[in-house]
Amino acid sequence: MPSHESADPSPGNRTLERAAAILDAVGPASVTASELARRTGLSVSTTHRLALSMAEYGFLRRADSGSFRLGHRFVRTTLESSALPVLEELRDTTGETAQLWLRRGNERVCVLSADSRHELRATLPPGSRLQLPAGSSGRLLAGEPEALRELETAGWVESVGMRTPGLGSVSAPVRTQGNIVAAICLAMPLARVSLSPGADFGDAVARAAQRVGDELEGLGH
């Protein structure tokens, strides 16, 4: 196998070549840095250093065992494909806006939104960014202790006018391999809430999030 550590006049190109080789070498299952080094022809130290950097940017994901697999930048398309029909069904059955949120540093990003068809609705377009931990999905993705206790007890996290007066939401985690990778959020005007966002819709949101997580697990993510 040719080595990817051959001389190259451009350090930037050499780094990209090595990173591409690592991505090519990562399969559907987790793989150690030593195995990646064997598959790519890179040294173990170089492989480990690059893999850690790639994990920081989401190209790889590092497991507790220290092994690596493809990160959220590649899972995202599968996640979106799995989540969209679930969000649309959740929107249709509840009448409210269903969204998929991911954590990015100290922010949360709306990746998908199936908007309510009501004239009065709570919605943000895909690509919107909000600081953590505002809102139910923000509390969840930030790992807010009170939110995690709420999640453990009820299976969902709610917000009542926390981010925007007059609006409420309830969110549940999408998990793969026990890790929270995203949050499904149902947002609505409080004028249409009977008891509370969680009491009215929490179980439906939790089931939707479970469906997406189960599909991702079935696809090897």
mmCIF file of N, CA, C and O in Angstrom, residues 18 38 40 68 213:
data_model
loop_
_atom_site.group_PDB
_atom_site.id
_atom_site.type_symbol
_atom_site.label_atom_id
_atom_site.label_comp_id
_atom_site.label_asym_id
_atom_site.label_seq_id
_atom_site.Cartn_x
_atom_site.Cartn_y
_atom_site.Cartn_z
ATOM 1 N N ARG A 18 -3.954 13.409 3.665
ATOM 2 C CA ARG A 18 -3.975 12.486 4.807
ATOM 3 C C ARG A 18 -5.370 12.399 5.414
ATOM 4 O O ARG A 18 -5.833 11.310 5.772
ATOM 5 N N ARG A 38 -2.713 1.500 9.898
ATOM 6 C CA ARG A 38 -2.396 0.350 9.042
ATOM 7 C C ARG A 38 -3.060 0.483 7.679
ATOM 8 O O ARG A 38 -2.446 0.202 6.643
ATOM 9 N N THR A 40 -4.045 3.227 6.121
ATOM 10 C CA THR A 40 -3.649 4.406 5.343
ATOM 11 C C THR A 40 -2.162 4.478 5.036
ATOM 12 O O THR A 40 -1.744 5.198 4.128
ATOM 13 N N PHE A 68 -12.634 5.509 16.449
ATOM 14 C CA PHE A 68 -13.222 6.578 15.651
ATOM 15 C C PHE A 68 -14.221 6.013 14.644
ATOM 16 O O PHE A 68 -14.091 4.891 14.167
ATOM 17 N N GLY A 213 -34.124 7.997 16.221
ATOM 18 C CA GLY A 213 -32.951 7.342 16.787
ATOM 19 C C GLY A 213 -32.873 5.886 16.407
ATOM 20 O O GLY A 213 -31.806 5.372 16.060
#
